[in-house]
PDB file of C-alpha atoms and ligand atoms in Angstrom:
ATOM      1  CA  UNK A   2      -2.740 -26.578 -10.062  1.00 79.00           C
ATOM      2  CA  UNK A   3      -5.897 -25.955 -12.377  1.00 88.00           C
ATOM      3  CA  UNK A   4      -6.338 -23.382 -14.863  1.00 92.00           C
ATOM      4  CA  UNK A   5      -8.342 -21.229 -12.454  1.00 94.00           C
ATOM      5  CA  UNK A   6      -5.815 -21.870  -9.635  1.00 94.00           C
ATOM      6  CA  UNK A   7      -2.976 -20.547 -12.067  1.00 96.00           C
ATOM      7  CA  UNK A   8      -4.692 -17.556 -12.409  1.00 98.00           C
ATOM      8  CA  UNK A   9      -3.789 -16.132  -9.003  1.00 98.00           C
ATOM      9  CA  UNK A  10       0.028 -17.816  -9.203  1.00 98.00           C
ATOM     10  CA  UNK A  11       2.390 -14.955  -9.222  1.00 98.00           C
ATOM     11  CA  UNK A  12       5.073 -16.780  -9.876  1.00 98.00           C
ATOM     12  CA  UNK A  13       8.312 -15.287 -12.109  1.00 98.00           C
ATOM     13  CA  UNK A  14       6.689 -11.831 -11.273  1.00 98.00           C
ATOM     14  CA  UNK A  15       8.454  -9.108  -8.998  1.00 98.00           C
ATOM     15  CA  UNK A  16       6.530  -7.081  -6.545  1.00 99.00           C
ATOM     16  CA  UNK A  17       7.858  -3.582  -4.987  1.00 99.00           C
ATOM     17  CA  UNK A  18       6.503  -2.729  -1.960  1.00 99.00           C
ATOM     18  CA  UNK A  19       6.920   0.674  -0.405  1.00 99.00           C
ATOM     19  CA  UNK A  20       7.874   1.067   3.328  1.00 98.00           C
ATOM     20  CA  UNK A  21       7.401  -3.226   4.015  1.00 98.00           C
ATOM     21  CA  UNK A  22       9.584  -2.836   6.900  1.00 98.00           C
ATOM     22  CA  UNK A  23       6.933  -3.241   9.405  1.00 97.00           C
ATOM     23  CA  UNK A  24       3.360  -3.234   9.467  1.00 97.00           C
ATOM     24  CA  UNK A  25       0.527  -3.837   6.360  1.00 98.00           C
ATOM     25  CA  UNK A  26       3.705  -3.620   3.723  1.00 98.00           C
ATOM     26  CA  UNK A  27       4.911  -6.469   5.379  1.00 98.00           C
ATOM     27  CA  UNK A  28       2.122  -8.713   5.545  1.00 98.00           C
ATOM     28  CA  UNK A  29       1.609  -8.032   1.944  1.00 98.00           C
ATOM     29  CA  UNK A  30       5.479  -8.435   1.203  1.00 98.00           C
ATOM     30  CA  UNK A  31       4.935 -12.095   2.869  1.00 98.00           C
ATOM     31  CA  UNK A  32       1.479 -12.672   1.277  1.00 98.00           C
ATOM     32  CA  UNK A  33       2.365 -11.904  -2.549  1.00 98.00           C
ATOM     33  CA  UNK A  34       5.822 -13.730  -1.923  1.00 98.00           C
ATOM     34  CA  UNK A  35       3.650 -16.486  -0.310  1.00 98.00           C
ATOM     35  CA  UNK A  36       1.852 -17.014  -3.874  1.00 98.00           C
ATOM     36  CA  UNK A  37       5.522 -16.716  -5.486  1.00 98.00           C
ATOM     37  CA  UNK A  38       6.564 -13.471  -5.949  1.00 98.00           C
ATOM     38  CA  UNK A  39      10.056 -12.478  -5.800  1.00 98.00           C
ATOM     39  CA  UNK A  40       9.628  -9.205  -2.992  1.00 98.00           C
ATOM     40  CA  UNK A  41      11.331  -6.074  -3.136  1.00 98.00           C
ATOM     41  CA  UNK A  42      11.699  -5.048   0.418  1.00 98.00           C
ATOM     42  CA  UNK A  43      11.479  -1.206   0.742  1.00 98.00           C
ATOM     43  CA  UNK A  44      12.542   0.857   3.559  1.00 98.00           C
ATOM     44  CA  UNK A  45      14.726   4.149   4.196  1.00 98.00           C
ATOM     45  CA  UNK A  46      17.152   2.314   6.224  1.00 98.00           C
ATOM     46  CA  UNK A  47      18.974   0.198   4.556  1.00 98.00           C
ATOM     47  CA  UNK A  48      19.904  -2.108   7.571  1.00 98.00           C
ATOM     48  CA  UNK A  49      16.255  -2.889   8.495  1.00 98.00           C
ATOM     49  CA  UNK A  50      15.168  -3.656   4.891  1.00 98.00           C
ATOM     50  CA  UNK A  51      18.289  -6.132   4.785  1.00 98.00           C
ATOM     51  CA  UNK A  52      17.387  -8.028   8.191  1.00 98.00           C
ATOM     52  CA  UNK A  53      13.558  -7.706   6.770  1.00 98.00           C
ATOM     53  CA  UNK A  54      14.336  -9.215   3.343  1.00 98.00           C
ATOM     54  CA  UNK A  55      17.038 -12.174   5.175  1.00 98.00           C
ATOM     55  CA  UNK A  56      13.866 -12.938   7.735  1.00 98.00           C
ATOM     56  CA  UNK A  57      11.772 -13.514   4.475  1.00 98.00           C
ATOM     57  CA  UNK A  58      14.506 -16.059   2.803  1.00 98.00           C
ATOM     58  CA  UNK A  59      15.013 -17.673   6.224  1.00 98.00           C
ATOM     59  CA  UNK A  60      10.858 -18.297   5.806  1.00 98.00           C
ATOM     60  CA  UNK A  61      11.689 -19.546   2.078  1.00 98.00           C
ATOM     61  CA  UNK A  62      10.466 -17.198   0.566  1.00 98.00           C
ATOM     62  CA  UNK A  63      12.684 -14.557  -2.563  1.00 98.00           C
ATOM     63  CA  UNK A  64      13.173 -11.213  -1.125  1.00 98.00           C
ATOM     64  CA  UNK A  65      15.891  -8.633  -2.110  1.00 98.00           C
ATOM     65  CA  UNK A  66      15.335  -4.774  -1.221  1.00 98.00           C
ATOM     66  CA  UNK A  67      15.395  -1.353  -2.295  1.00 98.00           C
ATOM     67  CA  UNK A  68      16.457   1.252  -0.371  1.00 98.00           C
ATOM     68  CA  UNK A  69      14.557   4.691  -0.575  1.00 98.00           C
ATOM     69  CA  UNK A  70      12.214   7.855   0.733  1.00 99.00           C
ATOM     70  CA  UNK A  71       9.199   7.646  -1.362  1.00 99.00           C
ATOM     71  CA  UNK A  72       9.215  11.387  -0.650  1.00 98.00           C
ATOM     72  CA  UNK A  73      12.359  11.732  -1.832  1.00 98.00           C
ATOM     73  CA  UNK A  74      11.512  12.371  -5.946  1.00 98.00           C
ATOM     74  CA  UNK A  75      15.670  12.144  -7.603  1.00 98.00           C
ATOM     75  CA  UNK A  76      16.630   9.084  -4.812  1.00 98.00           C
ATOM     76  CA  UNK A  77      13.291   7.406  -5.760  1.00 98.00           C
ATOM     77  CA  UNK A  78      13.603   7.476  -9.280  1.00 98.00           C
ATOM     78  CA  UNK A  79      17.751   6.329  -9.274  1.00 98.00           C
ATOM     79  CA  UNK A  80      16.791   3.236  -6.736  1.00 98.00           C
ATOM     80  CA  UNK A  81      14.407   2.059  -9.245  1.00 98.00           C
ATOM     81  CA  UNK A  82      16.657   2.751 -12.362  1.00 98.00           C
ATOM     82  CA  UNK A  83      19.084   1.116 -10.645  1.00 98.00           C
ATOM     83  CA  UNK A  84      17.294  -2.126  -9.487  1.00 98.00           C
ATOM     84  CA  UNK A  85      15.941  -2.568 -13.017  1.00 98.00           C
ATOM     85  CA  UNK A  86      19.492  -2.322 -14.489  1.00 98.00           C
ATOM     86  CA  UNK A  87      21.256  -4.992 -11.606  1.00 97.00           C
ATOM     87  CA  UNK A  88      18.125  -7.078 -10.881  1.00 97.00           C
ATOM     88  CA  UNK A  89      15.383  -6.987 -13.235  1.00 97.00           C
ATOM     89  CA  UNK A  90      11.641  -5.991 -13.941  1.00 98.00           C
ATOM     90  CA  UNK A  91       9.620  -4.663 -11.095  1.00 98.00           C
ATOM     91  CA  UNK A  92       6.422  -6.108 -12.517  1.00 98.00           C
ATOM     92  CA  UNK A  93       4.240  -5.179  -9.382  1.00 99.00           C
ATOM     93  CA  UNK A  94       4.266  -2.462  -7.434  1.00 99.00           C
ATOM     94  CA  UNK A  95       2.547  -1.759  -3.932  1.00 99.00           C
ATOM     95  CA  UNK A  96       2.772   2.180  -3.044  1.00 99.00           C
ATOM     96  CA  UNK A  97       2.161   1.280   1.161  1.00 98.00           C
ATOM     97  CA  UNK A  98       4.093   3.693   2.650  1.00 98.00           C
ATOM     98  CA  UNK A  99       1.840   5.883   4.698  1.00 98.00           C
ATOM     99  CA  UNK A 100       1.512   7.953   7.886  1.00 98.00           C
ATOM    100  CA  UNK A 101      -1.130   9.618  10.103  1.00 97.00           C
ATOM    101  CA  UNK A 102      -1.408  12.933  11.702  1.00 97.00           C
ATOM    102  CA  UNK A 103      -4.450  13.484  14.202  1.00 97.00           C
ATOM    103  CA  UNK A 104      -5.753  16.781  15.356  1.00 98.00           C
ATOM    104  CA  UNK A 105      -8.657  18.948  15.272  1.00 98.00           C
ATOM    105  CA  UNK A 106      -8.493  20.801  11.941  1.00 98.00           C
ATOM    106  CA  UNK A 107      -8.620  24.551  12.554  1.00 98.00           C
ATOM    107  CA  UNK A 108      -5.103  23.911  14.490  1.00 98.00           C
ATOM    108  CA  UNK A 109      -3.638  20.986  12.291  1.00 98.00           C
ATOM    109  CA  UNK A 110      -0.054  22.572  11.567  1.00 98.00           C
ATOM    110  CA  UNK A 111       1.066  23.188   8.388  1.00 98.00           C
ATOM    111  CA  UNK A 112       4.059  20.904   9.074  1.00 98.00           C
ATOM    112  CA  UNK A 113       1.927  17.821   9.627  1.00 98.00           C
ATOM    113  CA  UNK A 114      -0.204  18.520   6.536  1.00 98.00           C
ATOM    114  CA  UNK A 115       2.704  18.962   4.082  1.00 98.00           C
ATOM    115  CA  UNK A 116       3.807  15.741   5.594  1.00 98.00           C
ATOM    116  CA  UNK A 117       1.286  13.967   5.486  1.00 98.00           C
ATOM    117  CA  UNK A 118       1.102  14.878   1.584  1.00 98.00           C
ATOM    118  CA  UNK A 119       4.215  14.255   1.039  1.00 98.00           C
ATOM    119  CA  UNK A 120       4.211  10.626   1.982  1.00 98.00           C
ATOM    120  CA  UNK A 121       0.660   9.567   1.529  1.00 98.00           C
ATOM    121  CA  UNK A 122       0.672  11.323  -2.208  1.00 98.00           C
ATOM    122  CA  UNK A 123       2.992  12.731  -3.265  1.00 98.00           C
ATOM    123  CA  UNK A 124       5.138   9.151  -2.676  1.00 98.00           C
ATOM    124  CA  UNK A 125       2.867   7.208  -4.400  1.00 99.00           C
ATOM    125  CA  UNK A 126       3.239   9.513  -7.681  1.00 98.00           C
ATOM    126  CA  UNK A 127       7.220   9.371  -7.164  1.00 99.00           C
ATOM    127  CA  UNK A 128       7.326   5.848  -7.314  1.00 99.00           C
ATOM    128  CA  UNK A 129       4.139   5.174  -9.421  1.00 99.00           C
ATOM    129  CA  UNK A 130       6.299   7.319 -12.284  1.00 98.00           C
ATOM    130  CA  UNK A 131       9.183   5.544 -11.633  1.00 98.00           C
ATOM    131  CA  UNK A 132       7.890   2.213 -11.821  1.00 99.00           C
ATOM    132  CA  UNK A 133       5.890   2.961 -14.798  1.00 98.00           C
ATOM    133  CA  UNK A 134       8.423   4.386 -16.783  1.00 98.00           C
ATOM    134  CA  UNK A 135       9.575   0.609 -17.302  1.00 98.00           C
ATOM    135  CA  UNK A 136       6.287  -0.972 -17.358  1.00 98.00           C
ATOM    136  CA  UNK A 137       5.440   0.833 -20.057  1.00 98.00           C
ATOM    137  CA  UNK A 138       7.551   0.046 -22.547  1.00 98.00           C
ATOM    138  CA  UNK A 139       7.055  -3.954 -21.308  1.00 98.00           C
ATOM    139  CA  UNK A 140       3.142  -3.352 -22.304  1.00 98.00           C
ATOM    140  CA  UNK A 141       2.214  -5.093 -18.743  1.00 98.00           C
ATOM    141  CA  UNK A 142       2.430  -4.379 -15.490  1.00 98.00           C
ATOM    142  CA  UNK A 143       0.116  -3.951 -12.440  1.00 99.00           C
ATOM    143  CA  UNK A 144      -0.165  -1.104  -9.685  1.00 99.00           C
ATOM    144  CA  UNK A 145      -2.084  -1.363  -6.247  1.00 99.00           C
ATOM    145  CA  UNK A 146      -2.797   2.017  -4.012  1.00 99.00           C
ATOM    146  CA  UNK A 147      -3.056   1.045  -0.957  1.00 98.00           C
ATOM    147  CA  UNK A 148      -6.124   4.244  -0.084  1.00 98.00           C
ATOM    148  CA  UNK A 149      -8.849   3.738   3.215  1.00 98.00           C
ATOM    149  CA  UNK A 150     -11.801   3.022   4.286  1.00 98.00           C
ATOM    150  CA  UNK A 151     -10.974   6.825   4.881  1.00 98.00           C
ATOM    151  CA  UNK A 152     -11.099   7.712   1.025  1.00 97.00           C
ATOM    152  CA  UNK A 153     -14.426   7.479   1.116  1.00 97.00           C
ATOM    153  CA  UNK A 154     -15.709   8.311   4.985  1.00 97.00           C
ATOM    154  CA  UNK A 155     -14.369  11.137   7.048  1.00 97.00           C
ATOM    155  CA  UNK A 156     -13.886  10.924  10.988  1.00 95.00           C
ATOM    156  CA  UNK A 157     -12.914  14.001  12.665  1.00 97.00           C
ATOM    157  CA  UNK A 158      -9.380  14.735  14.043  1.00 97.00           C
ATOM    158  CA  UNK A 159      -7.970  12.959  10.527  1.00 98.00           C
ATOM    159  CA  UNK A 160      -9.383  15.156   7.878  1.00 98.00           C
ATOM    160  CA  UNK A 161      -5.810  15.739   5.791  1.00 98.00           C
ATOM    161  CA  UNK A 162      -5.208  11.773   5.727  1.00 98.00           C
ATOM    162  CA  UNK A 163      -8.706  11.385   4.836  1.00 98.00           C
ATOM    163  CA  UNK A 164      -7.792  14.021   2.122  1.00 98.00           C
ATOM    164  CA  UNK A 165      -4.619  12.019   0.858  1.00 98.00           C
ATOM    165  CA  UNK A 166      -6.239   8.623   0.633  1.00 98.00           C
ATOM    166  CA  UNK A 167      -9.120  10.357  -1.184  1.00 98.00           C
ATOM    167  CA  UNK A 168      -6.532  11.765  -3.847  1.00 98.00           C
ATOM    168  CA  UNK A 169      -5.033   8.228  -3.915  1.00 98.00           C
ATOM    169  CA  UNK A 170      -8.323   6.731  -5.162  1.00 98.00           C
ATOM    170  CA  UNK A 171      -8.817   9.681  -7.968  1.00 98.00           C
ATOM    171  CA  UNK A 172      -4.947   8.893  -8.991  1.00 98.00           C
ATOM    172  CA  UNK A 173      -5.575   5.208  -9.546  1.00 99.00           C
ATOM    173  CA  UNK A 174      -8.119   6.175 -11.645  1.00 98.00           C
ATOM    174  CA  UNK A 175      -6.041   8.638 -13.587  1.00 98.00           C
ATOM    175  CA  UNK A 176      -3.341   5.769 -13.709  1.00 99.00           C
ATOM    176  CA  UNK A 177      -6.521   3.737 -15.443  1.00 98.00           C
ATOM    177  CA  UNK A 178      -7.123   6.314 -17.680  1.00 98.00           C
ATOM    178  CA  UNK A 179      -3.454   7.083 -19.162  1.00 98.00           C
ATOM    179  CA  UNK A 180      -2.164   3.333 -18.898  1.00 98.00           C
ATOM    180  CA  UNK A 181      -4.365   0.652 -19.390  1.00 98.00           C
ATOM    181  CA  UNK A 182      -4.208   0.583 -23.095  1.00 98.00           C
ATOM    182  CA  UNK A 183      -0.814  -0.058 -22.604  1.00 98.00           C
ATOM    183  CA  UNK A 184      -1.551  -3.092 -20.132  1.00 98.00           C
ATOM    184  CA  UNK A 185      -1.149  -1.441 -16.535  1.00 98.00           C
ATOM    185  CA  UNK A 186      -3.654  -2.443 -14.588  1.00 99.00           C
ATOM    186  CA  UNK A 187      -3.929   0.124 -11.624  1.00 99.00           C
ATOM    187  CA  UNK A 188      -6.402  -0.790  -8.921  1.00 99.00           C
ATOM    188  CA  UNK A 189      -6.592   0.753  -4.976  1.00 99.00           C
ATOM    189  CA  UNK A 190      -7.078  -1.662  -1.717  1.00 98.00           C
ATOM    190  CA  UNK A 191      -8.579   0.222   0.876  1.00 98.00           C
ATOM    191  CA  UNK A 192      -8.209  -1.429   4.048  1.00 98.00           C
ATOM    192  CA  UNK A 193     -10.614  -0.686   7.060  1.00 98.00           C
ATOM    193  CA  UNK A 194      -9.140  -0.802  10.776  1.00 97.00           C
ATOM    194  CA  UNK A 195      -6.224  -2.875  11.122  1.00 97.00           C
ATOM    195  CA  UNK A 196      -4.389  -2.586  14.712  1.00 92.00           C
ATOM    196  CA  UNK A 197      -0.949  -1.895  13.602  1.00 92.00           C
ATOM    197  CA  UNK A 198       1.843   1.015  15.061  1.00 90.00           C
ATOM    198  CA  UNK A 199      -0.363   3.793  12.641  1.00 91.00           C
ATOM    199  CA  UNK A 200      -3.261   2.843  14.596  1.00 91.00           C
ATOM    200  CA  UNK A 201      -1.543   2.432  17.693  1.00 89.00           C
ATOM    201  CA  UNK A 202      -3.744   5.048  19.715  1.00 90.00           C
ATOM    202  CA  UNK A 203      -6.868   3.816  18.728  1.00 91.00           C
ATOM    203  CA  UNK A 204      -5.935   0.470  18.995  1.00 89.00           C
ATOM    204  CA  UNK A 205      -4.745   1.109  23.022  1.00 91.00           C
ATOM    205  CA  UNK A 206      -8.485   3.229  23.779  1.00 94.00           C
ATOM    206  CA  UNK A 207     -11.017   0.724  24.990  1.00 95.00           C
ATOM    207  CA  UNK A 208     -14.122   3.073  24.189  1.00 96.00           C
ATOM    208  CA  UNK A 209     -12.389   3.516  20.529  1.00 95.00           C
ATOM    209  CA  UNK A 210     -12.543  -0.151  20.137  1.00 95.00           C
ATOM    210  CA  UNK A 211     -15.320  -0.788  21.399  1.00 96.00           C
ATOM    211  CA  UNK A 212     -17.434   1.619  18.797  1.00 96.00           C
ATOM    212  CA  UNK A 213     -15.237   0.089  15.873  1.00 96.00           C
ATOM    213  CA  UNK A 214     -16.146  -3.151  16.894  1.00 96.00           C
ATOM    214  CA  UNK A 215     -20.149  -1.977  17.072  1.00 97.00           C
ATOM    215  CA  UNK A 216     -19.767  -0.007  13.769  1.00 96.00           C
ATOM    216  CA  UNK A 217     -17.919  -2.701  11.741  1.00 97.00           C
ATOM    217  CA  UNK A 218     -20.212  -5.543  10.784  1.00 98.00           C
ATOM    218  CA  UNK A 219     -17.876  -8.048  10.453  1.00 98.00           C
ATOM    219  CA  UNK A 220     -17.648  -6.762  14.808  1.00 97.00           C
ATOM    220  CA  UNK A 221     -14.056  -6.435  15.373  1.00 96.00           C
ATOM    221  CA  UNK A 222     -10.185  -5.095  13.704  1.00 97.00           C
ATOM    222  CA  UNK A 223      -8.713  -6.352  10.660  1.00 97.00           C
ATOM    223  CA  UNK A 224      -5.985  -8.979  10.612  1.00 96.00           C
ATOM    224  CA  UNK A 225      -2.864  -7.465   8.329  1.00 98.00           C
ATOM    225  CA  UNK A 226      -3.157 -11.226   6.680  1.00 98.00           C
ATOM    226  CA  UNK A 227      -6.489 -10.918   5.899  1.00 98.00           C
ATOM    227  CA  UNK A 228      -5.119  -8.056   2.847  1.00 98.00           C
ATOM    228  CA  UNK A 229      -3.268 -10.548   1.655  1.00 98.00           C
ATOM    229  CA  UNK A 230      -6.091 -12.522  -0.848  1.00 98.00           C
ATOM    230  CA  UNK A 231      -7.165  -9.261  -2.029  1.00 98.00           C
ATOM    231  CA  UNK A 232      -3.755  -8.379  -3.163  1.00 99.00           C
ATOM    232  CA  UNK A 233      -3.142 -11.323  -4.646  1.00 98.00           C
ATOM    233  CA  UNK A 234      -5.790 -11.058  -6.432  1.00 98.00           C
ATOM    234  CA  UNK A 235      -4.890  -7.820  -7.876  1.00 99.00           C
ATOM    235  CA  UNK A 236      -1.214  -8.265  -8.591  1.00 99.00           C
ATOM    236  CA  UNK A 237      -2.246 -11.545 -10.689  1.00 98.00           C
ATOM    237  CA  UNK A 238      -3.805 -12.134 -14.076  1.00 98.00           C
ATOM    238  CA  UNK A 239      -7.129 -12.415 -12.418  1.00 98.00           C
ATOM    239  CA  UNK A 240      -7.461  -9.274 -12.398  1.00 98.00           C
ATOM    240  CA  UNK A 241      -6.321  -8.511 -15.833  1.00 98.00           C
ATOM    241  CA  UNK A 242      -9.797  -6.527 -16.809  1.00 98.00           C
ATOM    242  CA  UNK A 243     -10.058  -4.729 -13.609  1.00 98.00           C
ATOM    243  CA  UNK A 244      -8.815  -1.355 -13.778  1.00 98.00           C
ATOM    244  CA  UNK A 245      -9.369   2.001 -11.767  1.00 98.00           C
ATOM    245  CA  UNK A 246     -11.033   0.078  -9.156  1.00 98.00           C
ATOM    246  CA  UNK A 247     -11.570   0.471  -5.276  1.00 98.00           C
ATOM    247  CA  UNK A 248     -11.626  -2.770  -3.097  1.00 98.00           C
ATOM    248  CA  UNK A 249     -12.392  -2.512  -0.023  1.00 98.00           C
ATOM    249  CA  UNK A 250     -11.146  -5.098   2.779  1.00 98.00           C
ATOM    250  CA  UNK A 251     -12.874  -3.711   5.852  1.00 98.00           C
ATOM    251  CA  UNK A 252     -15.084  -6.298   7.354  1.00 98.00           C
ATOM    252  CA  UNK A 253     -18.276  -4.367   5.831  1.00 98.00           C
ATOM    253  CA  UNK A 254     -17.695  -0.937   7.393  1.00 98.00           C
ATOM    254  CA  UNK A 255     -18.224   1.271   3.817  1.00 98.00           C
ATOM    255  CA  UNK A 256     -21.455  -0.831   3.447  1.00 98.00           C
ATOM    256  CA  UNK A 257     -23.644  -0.064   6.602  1.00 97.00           C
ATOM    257  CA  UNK A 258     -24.245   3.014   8.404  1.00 93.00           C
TER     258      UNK A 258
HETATM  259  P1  NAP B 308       2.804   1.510   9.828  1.00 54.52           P
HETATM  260  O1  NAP B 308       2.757   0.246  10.615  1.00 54.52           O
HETATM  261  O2  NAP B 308       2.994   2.803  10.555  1.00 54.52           O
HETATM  262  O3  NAP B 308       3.888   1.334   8.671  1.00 54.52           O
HETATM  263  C1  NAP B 308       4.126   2.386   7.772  1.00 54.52           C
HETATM  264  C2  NAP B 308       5.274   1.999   6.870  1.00 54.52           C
HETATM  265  O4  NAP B 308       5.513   3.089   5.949  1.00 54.52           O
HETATM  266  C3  NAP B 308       6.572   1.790   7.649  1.00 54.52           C
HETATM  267  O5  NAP B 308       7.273   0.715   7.094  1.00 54.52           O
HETATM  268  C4  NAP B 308       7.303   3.101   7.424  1.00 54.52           C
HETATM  269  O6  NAP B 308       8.709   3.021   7.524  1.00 54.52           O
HETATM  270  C5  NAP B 308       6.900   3.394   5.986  1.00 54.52           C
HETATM  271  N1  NAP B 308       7.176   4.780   5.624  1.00 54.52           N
HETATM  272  C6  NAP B 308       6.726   5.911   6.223  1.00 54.52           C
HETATM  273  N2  NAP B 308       7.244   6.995   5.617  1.00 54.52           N
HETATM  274  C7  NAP B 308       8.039   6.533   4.608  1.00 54.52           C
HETATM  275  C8  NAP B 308       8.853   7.161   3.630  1.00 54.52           C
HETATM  276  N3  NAP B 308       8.947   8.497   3.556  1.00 54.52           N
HETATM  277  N4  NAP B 308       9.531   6.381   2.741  1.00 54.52           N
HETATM  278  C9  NAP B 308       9.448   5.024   2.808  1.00 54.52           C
HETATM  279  N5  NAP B 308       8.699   4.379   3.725  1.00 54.52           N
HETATM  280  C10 NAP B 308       8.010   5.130   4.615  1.00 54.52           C
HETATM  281  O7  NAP B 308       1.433   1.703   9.014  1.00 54.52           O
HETATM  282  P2  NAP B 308       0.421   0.627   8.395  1.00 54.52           P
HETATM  283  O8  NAP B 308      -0.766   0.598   9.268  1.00 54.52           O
HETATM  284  O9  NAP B 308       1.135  -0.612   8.067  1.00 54.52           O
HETATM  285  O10 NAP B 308      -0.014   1.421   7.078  1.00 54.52           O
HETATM  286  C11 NAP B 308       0.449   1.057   5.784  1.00 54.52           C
HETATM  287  C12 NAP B 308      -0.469   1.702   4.758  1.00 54.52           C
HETATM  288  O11 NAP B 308      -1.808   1.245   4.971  1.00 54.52           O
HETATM  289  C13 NAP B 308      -0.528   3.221   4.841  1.00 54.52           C
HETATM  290  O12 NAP B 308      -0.624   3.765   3.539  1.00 54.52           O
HETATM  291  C14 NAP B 308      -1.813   3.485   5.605  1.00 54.52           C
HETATM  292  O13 NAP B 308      -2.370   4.745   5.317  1.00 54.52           O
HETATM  293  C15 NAP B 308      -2.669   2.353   5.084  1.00 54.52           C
HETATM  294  N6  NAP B 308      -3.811   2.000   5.912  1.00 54.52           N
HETATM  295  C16 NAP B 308      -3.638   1.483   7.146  1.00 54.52           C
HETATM  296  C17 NAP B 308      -4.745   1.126   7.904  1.00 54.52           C
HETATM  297  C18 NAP B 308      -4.655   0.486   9.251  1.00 54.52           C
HETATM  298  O14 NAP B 308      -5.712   0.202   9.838  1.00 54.52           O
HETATM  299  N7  NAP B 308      -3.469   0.230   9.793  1.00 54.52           N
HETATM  300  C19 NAP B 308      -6.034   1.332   7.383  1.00 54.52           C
HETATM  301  C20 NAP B 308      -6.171   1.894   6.131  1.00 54.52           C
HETATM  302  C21 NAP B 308      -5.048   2.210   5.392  1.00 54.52           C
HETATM  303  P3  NAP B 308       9.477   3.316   8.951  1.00 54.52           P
HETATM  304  O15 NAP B 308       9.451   2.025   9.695  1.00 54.52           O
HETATM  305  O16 NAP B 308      10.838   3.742   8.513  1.00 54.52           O
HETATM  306  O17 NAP B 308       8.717   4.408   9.631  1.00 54.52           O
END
């Protein structure tokens, strides 16, 4: 492999990523382990993670898992205590885990907000502050937010995940601001439309993908694989002077109108 090459290899690192059950986590959990990470499987059921991670090793690639509710701040922060102790370093860590709630917003319940909140944010700060707890002291480690196309465009009916994913891209910055001097690099990939079960109702309306298809110049959805460079490129030392930073993997849609 050349120098350049070696940049990108993440081999001997460890990458966390939250809710890689199913869906974008898992691509990624494949893609970083595909450039030699050693994955952290993450899921609230402990069963599913297991069969996830085994399905990974049967592909020959290193998975093990964690078992935890991002939402859930004392569980969170004892799973990752605990992993460092038995395993070893997290070194990477992908805060995934997300949900959607759609409805028009003068009747969006309460309920649905809080929730969405408390997965889409307030998650990725449980973790974030787990995880970083150990980087820290190590002097090196790297953080990626997975935020949205919708951080940075509203669409009606979605206004609250919209909101979440636009908090997500201030808190990477914040993360920038308190821990790069001590060699965190914290950067947010903001996919655009990717059909996976979150998207499942857009994904199964014809005139829905037909305008995404017209509005996105790349003209059609994302593949979950097609994350996978970008990530790679931020959990590596190729990225070691990008920090606070926004990437956006959406086939052009945040550059045209
Ligand atoms: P998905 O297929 O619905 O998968 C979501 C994952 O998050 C599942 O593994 C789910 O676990 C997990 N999760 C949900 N709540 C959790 C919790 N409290 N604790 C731990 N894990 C939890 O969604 P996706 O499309 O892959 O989305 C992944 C991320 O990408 C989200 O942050 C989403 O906002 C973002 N994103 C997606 C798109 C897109 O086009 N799909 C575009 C932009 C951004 P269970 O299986 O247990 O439910």
């Amino acid at each position: 492999m050349n120098d350049t090459l070696k940049l990108f290899s993440l081999n001997g690192r460890r990458a966390l990523i939250t809710g890689s059950g199913r869906g974008i986590g898992l691509a990624l959990a494949r893609g970083l382990a595909g450039a030699g990470a050693a994955v952290v499987i993450n899921d609230r059921n402990e069963q599913k993670a297991a069969a996830v991670a085994a399905q990974l090793r049967d592909e020959g690639l290193n998975a093990d898992i964690a078992v935890f509710d991002v939402t859930e701040r004392a569980e969170v922060s004892a799973a990752i205590d605990a992993f460092e102790a038995r395993i070893g370093a997290i070194d990477i860590l992908v805060n995934n885990a997300g949900i959607q709630r759609r409805a028009p917003l003068e009747t969006f319940s309460a309920d649905d907000w809080n929730d969405l909140l408390r997965v889409n944010l307030d998650g990725a700060f449980h973790v974030s502050q787990a995880v970083a707890r150990h980087m820290l002291p190590r002097g090196r480690g790297k953080i990626i937010n997975i935020c949205s196309v919708q951080g940075e465009l509203a669409r009606p009916g979605i206004a609250p995940y919209a909101a979440t994913k636009g908090a997500i891209r201030m808190l990477t910055k914040g993360m920038c601001a308190e821990w790069a001097g001590s060699g965190i690099q914290a950067n947010a990939l903001a996919p655009g439309y990717f059909a996976t079960d979150l998207n499942r109702a857009l994904v199964d309306d014809p005139d829905f993908s037909d305008w995404l298809c017209k509005r996105t110049p790349a003209g059609r959805w994302g593949r979950v694989e097609e994350l996978c460079g970008a990530a790679v490129f931020l959990a590596s030392s190729a990225s070691d002077f990008v920090n606070g930073q926004t990437l956006f993997v959406d086939g052009g849609l945040t550059s045209v109108v």
